[in-house]
JSON list of C-alpha atoms in Angstrom, two decimals:
[
{"chain": "A", "resi": 1, "resn": "GLN", "atom": "CA", "xyz": [96.58, 96.44, 133.82]},
{"chain": "A", "resi": 2, "resn": "THR", "atom": "CA", "xyz": [96.00, 92.80, 133.03]},
{"chain": "A", "resi": 3, "resn": "THR", "atom": "CA", "xyz": [97.02, 89.80, 135.08]},
{"chain": "A", "resi": 4, "resn": "PRO", "atom": "CA", "xyz": [99.18, 87.37, 133.10]},
{"chain": "A", "resi": 5, "resn": "SER", "atom": "CA", "xyz": [97.90, 83.84, 132.62]},
{"chain": "A", "resi": 6, "resn": "THR", "atom": "CA", "xyz": [99.84, 81.05, 134.31]},
{"chain": "A", "resi": 7, "resn": "THR", "atom": "CA", "xyz": [98.96, 78.66, 131.48]},
{"chain": "A", "resi": 8, "resn": "PRO", "atom": "CA", "xyz": [101.98, 78.06, 129.22]},
{"chain": "A", "resi": 9, "resn": "ILE", "atom": "CA", "xyz": [101.65, 78.09, 125.45]},
{"chain": "A", "resi": 10, "resn": "GLU", "atom": "CA", "xyz": [102.67, 74.80, 123.84]},
{"chain": "A", "resi": 11, "resn": "ILE", "atom": "CA", "xyz": [103.82, 74.71, 120.23]},
{"chain": "A", "resi": 12, "resn": "THR", "atom": "CA", "xyz": [104.23, 71.42, 118.34]},
{"chain": "A", "resi": 13, "resn": "TRP", "atom": "CA", "xyz": [105.20, 71.00, 114.69]},
{"chain": "A", "resi": 14, "resn": "THR", "atom": "CA", "xyz": [105.38, 67.68, 112.88]},
{"chain": "A", "resi": 15, "resn": "PRO", "atom": "CA", "xyz": [106.12, 68.13, 109.16]},
{"chain": "A", "resi": 16, "resn": "PHE", "atom": "CA", "xyz": [106.27, 65.11, 106.84]},
{"chain": "A", "resi": 17, "resn": "GLY", "atom": "CA", "xyz": [109.35, 66.43, 105.05]},
{"chain": "A", "resi": 18, "resn": "PHE", "atom": "CA", "xyz": [110.83, 69.43, 103.26]},
{"chain": "A", "resi": 19, "resn": "TYR", "atom": "CA", "xyz": [110.89, 69.94, 99.52]},
{"chain": "A", "resi": 20, "resn": "ASN", "atom": "CA", "xyz": [114.30, 70.88, 98.09]},
{"chain": "A", "resi": 21, "resn": "SER", "atom": "CA", "xyz": [113.52, 72.88, 94.94]},
{"chain": "A", "resi": 22, "resn": "HIS", "atom": "CA", "xyz": [117.14, 72.79, 93.73]},
{"chain": "A", "resi": 23, "resn": "TYR", "atom": "CA", "xyz": [117.34, 68.99, 93.68]},
{"chain": "A", "resi": 24, "resn": "LYS", "atom": "CA", "xyz": [113.57, 68.53, 93.25]},
{"chain": "A", "resi": 25, "resn": "SER", "atom": "CA", "xyz": [113.39, 66.05, 96.07]},
{"chain": "A", "resi": 26, "resn": "VAL", "atom": "CA", "xyz": [111.75, 65.64, 99.46]},
{"chain": "A", "resi": 27, "resn": "LEU", "atom": "CA", "xyz": [113.97, 65.47, 102.54]},
{"chain": "A", "resi": 28, "resn": "SER", "atom": "CA", "xyz": [112.24, 62.97, 104.81]},
{"chain": "A", "resi": 29, "resn": "GLY", "atom": "CA", "xyz": [112.95, 62.34, 108.44]},
{"chain": "A", "resi": 30, "resn": "ASP", "atom": "CA", "xyz": [111.83, 63.09, 111.95]},
{"chain": "A", "resi": 31, "resn": "TRP", "atom": "CA", "xyz": [111.61, 66.88, 111.82]},
{"chain": "A", "resi": 32, "resn": "SER", "atom": "CA", "xyz": [109.12, 67.21, 114.68]},
{"chain": "A", "resi": 33, "resn": "PHE", "atom": "CA", "xyz": [109.75, 69.37, 117.70]},
{"chain": "A", "resi": 34, "resn": "SER", "atom": "CA", "xyz": [107.81, 70.84, 120.58]},
{"chain": "A", "resi": 35, "resn": "PHE", "atom": "CA", "xyz": [108.41, 73.59, 123.11]},
{"chain": "A", "resi": 36, "resn": "GLU", "atom": "CA", "xyz": [106.53, 75.67, 125.66]},
{"chain": "A", "resi": 37, "resn": "LEU", "atom": "CA", "xyz": [106.46, 79.42, 126.14]},
{"chain": "A", "resi": 38, "resn": "GLU", "atom": "CA", "xyz": [105.39, 81.33, 129.17]},
{"chain": "A", "resi": 39, "resn": "LYS", "atom": "CA", "xyz": [102.94, 84.13, 128.44]},
{"chain": "A", "resi": 40, "resn": "LEU", "atom": "CA", "xyz": [104.56, 87.57, 128.59]},
{"chain": "A", "resi": 41, "resn": "ASN", "atom": "CA", "xyz": [103.51, 89.99, 131.28]},
{"chain": "A", "resi": 42, "resn": "VAL", "atom": "CA", "xyz": [101.44, 92.65, 129.48]},
{"chain": "A", "resi": 43, "resn": "GLN", "atom": "CA", "xyz": [101.20, 96.09, 131.01]},
{"chain": "A", "resi": 44, "resn": "GLU", "atom": "CA", "xyz": [98.07, 97.71, 129.62]},
{"chain": "A", "resi": 45, "resn": "THR", "atom": "CA", "xyz": [97.00, 101.31, 130.11]},
{"chain": "A", "resi": 46, "resn": "THR", "atom": "CA", "xyz": [93.72, 102.92, 129.04]},
{"chain": "A", "resi": 47, "resn": "VAL", "atom": "CA", "xyz": [94.35, 106.18, 127.21]},
{"chain": "A", "resi": 48, "resn": "ASN", "atom": "CA", "xyz": [91.08, 107.29, 125.52]},
{"chain": "A", "resi": 49, "resn": "LYS", "atom": "CA", "xyz": [92.53, 110.48, 124.03]},
{"chain": "A", "resi": 50, "resn": "GLN", "atom": "CA", "xyz": [90.53, 111.95, 121.17]},
{"chain": "A", "resi": 51, "resn": "ILE", "atom": "CA", "xyz": [92.14, 113.88, 118.36]},
{"chain": "A", "resi": 52, "resn": "LYS", "atom": "CA", "xyz": [89.81, 116.10, 116.36]},
{"chain": "A", "resi": 53, "resn": "HIS", "atom": "CA", "xyz": [90.72, 117.94, 113.20]},
{"chain": "A", "resi": 54, "resn": "GLY", "atom": "CA", "xyz": [87.95, 119.27, 111.01]},
{"chain": "A", "resi": 55, "resn": "ASP", "atom": "CA", "xyz": [85.69, 116.32, 110.26]},
{"chain": "A", "resi": 56, "resn": "ARG", "atom": "CA", "xyz": [88.28, 113.81, 111.53]},
{"chain": "A", "resi": 57, "resn": "ASN", "atom": "CA", "xyz": [88.04, 112.11, 114.90]},
{"chain": "A", "resi": 58, "resn": "ILE", "atom": "CA", "xyz": [90.71, 109.59, 115.94]},
{"chain": "A", "resi": 59, "resn": "THR", "atom": "CA", "xyz": [90.80, 108.02, 119.41]},
{"chain": "A", "resi": 60, "resn": "ILE", "atom": "CA", "xyz": [93.95, 106.56, 120.92]},
{"chain": "A", "resi": 61, "resn": "GLU", "atom": "CA", "xyz": [92.21, 103.88, 123.01]},
{"chain": "A", "resi": 62, "resn": "ARG", "atom": "CA", "xyz": [94.90, 102.06, 124.96]},
{"chain": "A", "resi": 63, "resn": "ILE", "atom": "CA", "xyz": [98.53, 101.03, 124.99]},
{"chain": "A", "resi": 64, "resn": "ALA", "atom": "CA", "xyz": [99.91, 97.59, 125.80]},
{"chain": "A", "resi": 65, "resn": "SER", "atom": "CA", "xyz": [103.56, 96.83, 126.43]},
{"chain": "A", "resi": 66, "resn": "THR", "atom": "CA", "xyz": [105.41, 93.55, 126.96]},
{"chain": "A", "resi": 67, "resn": "GLY", "atom": "CA", "xyz": [108.95, 94.89, 127.22]},
{"chain": "A", "resi": 68, "resn": "TYR", "atom": "CA", "xyz": [109.62, 93.60, 123.70]},
{"chain": "A", "resi": 69, "resn": "THR", "atom": "CA", "xyz": [106.85, 95.36, 121.81]},
{"chain": "A", "resi": 70, "resn": "THR", "atom": "CA", "xyz": [104.47, 98.19, 122.49]},
{"chain": "A", "resi": 71, "resn": "LEU", "atom": "CA", "xyz": [101.06, 98.28, 120.80]},
{"chain": "A", "resi": 72, "resn": "ILE", "atom": "CA", "xyz": [99.02, 101.44, 120.41]},
{"chain": "A", "resi": 73, "resn": "TYR", "atom": "CA", "xyz": [95.32, 100.72, 119.77]},
{"chain": "A", "resi": 74, "resn": "PHE", "atom": "CA", "xyz": [93.29, 103.36, 117.94]},
{"chain": "A", "resi": 75, "resn": "SER", "atom": "CA", "xyz": [89.95, 103.85, 116.22]},
{"chain": "A", "resi": 76, "resn": "GLY", "atom": "CA", "xyz": [88.41, 106.57, 114.12]},
{"chain": "A", "resi": 77, "resn": "ASP", "atom": "CA", "xyz": [86.03, 107.73, 111.45]},
{"chain": "A", "resi": 78, "resn": "ILE", "atom": "CA", "xyz": [88.17, 106.72, 108.49]},
{"chain": "A", "resi": 79, "resn": "ASP", "atom": "CA", "xyz": [86.03, 105.71, 105.50]},
{"chain": "A", "resi": 80, "resn": "PHE", "atom": "CA", "xyz": [87.66, 103.13, 103.22]},
{"chain": "A", "resi": 81, "resn": "THR", "atom": "CA", "xyz": [84.59, 102.76, 100.98]},
{"chain": "A", "resi": 82, "resn": "THR", "atom": "CA", "xyz": [84.70, 106.08, 99.11]},
{"chain": "A", "resi": 83, "resn": "GLU", "atom": "CA", "xyz": [85.90, 106.81, 95.59]},
{"chain": "A", "resi": 84, "resn": "PHE", "atom": "CA", "xyz": [89.36, 107.58, 96.96]},
{"chain": "A", "resi": 85, "resn": "THR", "atom": "CA", "xyz": [91.67, 105.60, 99.21]},
{"chain": "A", "resi": 86, "resn": "GLU", "atom": "CA", "xyz": [92.68, 106.72, 102.70]},
{"chain": "A", "resi": 87, "resn": "PHE", "atom": "CA", "xyz": [95.60, 105.38, 104.71]},
{"chain": "A", "resi": 88, "resn": "ILE", "atom": "CA", "xyz": [96.29, 106.15, 108.36]},
{"chain": "A", "resi": 89, "resn": "TYR", "atom": "CA", "xyz": [99.74, 106.04, 109.91]},
{"chain": "A", "resi": 90, "resn": "MET", "atom": "CA", "xyz": [101.02, 107.11, 113.27]},
{"chain": "A", "resi": 91, "resn": "ASP", "atom": "CA", "xyz": [104.23, 109.11, 113.60]},
{"chain": "A", "resi": 92, "resn": "VAL", "atom": "CA", "xyz": [105.67, 108.05, 116.96]},
{"chain": "A", "resi": 93, "resn": "LYS", "atom": "CA", "xyz": [108.43, 109.67, 119.03]},
{"chain": "A", "resi": 94, "resn": "ASP", "atom": "CA", "xyz": [109.33, 109.32, 122.69]},
{"chain": "A", "resi": 95, "resn": "ASN", "atom": "CA", "xyz": [110.11, 111.99, 125.26]},
{"chain": "A", "resi": 96, "resn": "VAL", "atom": "CA", "xyz": [113.87, 111.27, 125.18]},
{"chain": "A", "resi": 97, "resn": "GLY", "atom": "CA", "xyz": [114.20, 112.09, 121.48]},
{"chain": "A", "resi": 98, "resn": "ASN", "atom": "CA", "xyz": [113.86, 108.73, 119.70]},
{"chain": "A", "resi": 99, "resn": "THR", "atom": "CA", "xyz": [111.76, 108.46, 116.54]},
{"chain": "A", "resi": 100, "resn": "TYR", "atom": "CA", "xyz": [110.14, 105.11, 115.78]},
{"chain": "A", "resi": 101, "resn": "GLU", "atom": "CA", "xyz": [110.10, 105.25, 112.00]},
{"chain": "A", "resi": 102, "resn": "PHE", "atom": "CA", "xyz": [108.23, 102.77, 109.88]},
{"chain": "A", "resi": 103, "resn": "ALA", "atom": "CA", "xyz": [106.22, 101.53, 112.87]},
{"chain": "A", "resi": 104, "resn": "PRO", "atom": "CA", "xyz": [103.86, 98.97, 111.34]},
{"chain": "A", "resi": 105, "resn": "THR", "atom": "CA", "xyz": [100.29, 100.29, 111.32]},
{"chain": "A", "resi": 106, "resn": "LYS", "atom": "CA", "xyz": [97.47, 97.83, 110.75]},
{"chain": "A", "resi": 107, "resn": "THR", "atom": "CA", "xyz": [93.96, 99.16, 110.11]},
{"chain": "A", "resi": 108, "resn": "GLN", "atom": "CA", "xyz": [90.73, 97.27, 109.59]},
{"chain": "A", "resi": 109, "resn": "THR", "atom": "CA", "xyz": [87.30, 98.49, 108.57]},
{"chain": "A", "resi": 110, "resn": "VAL", "atom": "CA", "xyz": [84.58, 97.85, 111.13]},
{"chain": "A", "resi": 111, "resn": "THR", "atom": "CA", "xyz": [81.77, 99.70, 109.33]},
{"chain": "A", "resi": 112, "resn": "ASN", "atom": "CA", "xyz": [81.73, 101.87, 106.22]},
{"chain": "A", "resi": 113, "resn": "ASP", "atom": "CA", "xyz": [82.88, 104.93, 108.12]},
{"chain": "A", "resi": 114, "resn": "PHE", "atom": "CA", "xyz": [84.58, 103.53, 111.25]},
{"chain": "A", "resi": 115, "resn": "SER", "atom": "CA", "xyz": [87.89, 101.72, 111.53]},
{"chain": "A", "resi": 116, "resn": "LYS", "atom": "CA", "xyz": [90.14, 100.24, 114.23]},
{"chain": "A", "resi": 117, "resn": "GLY", "atom": "CA", "xyz": [93.86, 99.68, 114.14]},
{"chain": "A", "resi": 118, "resn": "THR", "atom": "CA", "xyz": [97.16, 99.14, 115.93]},
{"chain": "A", "resi": 119, "resn": "VAL", "atom": "CA", "xyz": [100.66, 100.52, 115.72]},
{"chain": "A", "resi": 120, "resn": "THR", "atom": "CA", "xyz": [103.52, 98.21, 116.76]},
{"chain": "A", "resi": 121, "resn": "ILE", "atom": "CA", "xyz": [106.74, 99.61, 118.19]},
{"chain": "A", "resi": 122, "resn": "PHE", "atom": "CA", "xyz": [109.74, 97.35, 118.64]},
{"chain": "A", "resi": 123, "resn": "GLY", "atom": "CA", "xyz": [112.55, 98.23, 121.04]},
{"chain": "A", "resi": 124, "resn": "LEU", "atom": "CA", "xyz": [111.02, 101.10, 122.97]},
{"chain": "A", "resi": 125, "resn": "HIS", "atom": "CA", "xyz": [113.82, 103.00, 124.71]},
{"chain": "A", "resi": 126, "resn": "LYS", "atom": "CA", "xyz": [114.14, 101.98, 128.38]},
{"chain": "A", "resi": 127, "resn": "ASN", "atom": "CA", "xyz": [114.18, 105.61, 129.59]},
{"chain": "A", "resi": 128, "resn": "ALA", "atom": "CA", "xyz": [111.07, 106.64, 127.67]},
{"chain": "A", "resi": 129, "resn": "SER", "atom": "CA", "xyz": [108.27, 107.71, 129.98]},
{"chain": "A", "resi": 130, "resn": "SER", "atom": "CA", "xyz": [105.87, 108.95, 127.30]},
{"chain": "A", "resi": 131, "resn": "LEU", "atom": "CA", "xyz": [105.14, 108.67, 123.59]},
{"chain": "A", "resi": 132, "resn": "LEU", "atom": "CA", "xyz": [104.23, 111.53, 121.27]},
{"chain": "A", "resi": 133, "resn": "VAL", "atom": "CA", "xyz": [101.81, 110.20, 118.65]},
{"chain": "A", "resi": 134, "resn": "THR", "atom": "CA", "xyz": [100.75, 112.15, 115.55]},
{"chain": "A", "resi": 135, "resn": "PRO", "atom": "CA", "xyz": [98.15, 110.54, 113.29]},
{"chain": "A", "resi": 136, "resn": "ARG", "atom": "CA", "xyz": [98.84, 111.08, 109.57]},
{"chain": "A", "resi": 137, "resn": "ILE", "atom": "CA", "xyz": [96.05, 110.48, 107.06]},
{"chain": "A", "resi": 138, "resn": "SER", "atom": "CA", "xyz": [97.06, 110.15, 103.43]},
{"chain": "A", "resi": 139, "resn": "THR", "atom": "CA", "xyz": [94.46, 110.30, 100.67]},
{"chain": "A", "resi": 140, "resn": "LEU", "atom": "CA", "xyz": [94.95, 108.92, 97.18]},
{"chain": "A", "resi": 141, "resn": "GLU", "atom": "CA", "xyz": [92.51, 110.04, 94.50]},
{"chain": "A", "resi": 142, "resn": "VAL", "atom": "CA", "xyz": [92.51, 109.11, 90.83]},
{"chain": "A", "resi": 143, "resn": "ASN", "atom": "CA", "xyz": [94.59, 111.54, 88.72]},
{"chain": "A", "resi": 144, "resn": "LYS", "atom": "CA", "xyz": [95.60, 113.60, 91.76]},
{"chain": "A", "resi": 145, "resn": "PRO", "atom": "CA", "xyz": [98.81, 113.66, 93.82]},
{"chain": "A", "resi": 146, "resn": "LEU", "atom": "CA", "xyz": [98.88, 111.99, 97.22]},
{"chain": "A", "resi": 147, "resn": "SER", "atom": "CA", "xyz": [97.74, 114.40, 99.93]},
{"chain": "A", "resi": 148, "resn": "THR", "atom": "CA", "xyz": [98.66, 114.04, 103.58]},
{"chain": "A", "resi": 149, "resn": "GLU", "atom": "CA", "xyz": [96.94, 115.54, 106.60]},
{"chain": "A", "resi": 150, "resn": "LEU", "atom": "CA", "xyz": [98.72, 115.68, 109.97]},
{"chain": "A", "resi": 151, "resn": "LEU", "atom": "CA", "xyz": [96.46, 115.67, 112.99]},
{"chain": "A", "resi": 152, "resn": "GLU", "atom": "CA", "xyz": [97.15, 116.93, 116.51]},
{"chain": "A", "resi": 153, "resn": "THR", "atom": "CA", "xyz": [100.01, 115.30, 118.43]},
{"chain": "A", "resi": 154, "resn": "VAL", "atom": "CA", "xyz": [99.03, 113.66, 121.73]},
{"chain": "A", "resi": 155, "resn": "GLU", "atom": "CA", "xyz": [101.31, 112.59, 124.55]},
{"chain": "A", "resi": 156, "resn": "ILE", "atom": "CA", "xyz": [100.73, 109.16, 126.05]},
{"chain": "A", "resi": 157, "resn": "PRO", "atom": "CA", "xyz": [102.29, 108.45, 129.47]},
{"chain": "A", "resi": 158, "resn": "LEU", "atom": "CA", "xyz": [104.00, 105.05, 129.72]},
{"chain": "A", "resi": 159, "resn": "LYS", "atom": "CA", "xyz": [104.71, 104.71, 133.44]}
]
């Protein structure tokens, strides 16, 4: 678990004007504003669960939750530099029966054969005490149909 910072975040924006494309004119004026935000309390849990399937190895590293969003951090031996393209997604469900479809998955290449990524879940059900995460690797090769490989499902405790 992390301790939240007591330093507020200050946001200030001072535009010179806005361009109105319909009238092709600039709307001038004092459009500046400023406000402060308190940093959200982040509950972070180390998971370190490995999922192996053939030559695949994905690690669910940790989970961080703010009450608004939940982030699942993962890494694995996904190679984005080959002659075909691989995509990794995470199918996410909770223990009370909710499915978090279309959870945004962001992946970045660290080395030629190792990648890191996150999955963002919005609106996690308040009664959920665990998440069931199934990595899905899709491969796209030239002149071949998309193939998808489901890996082992792991359960991640939330509380």
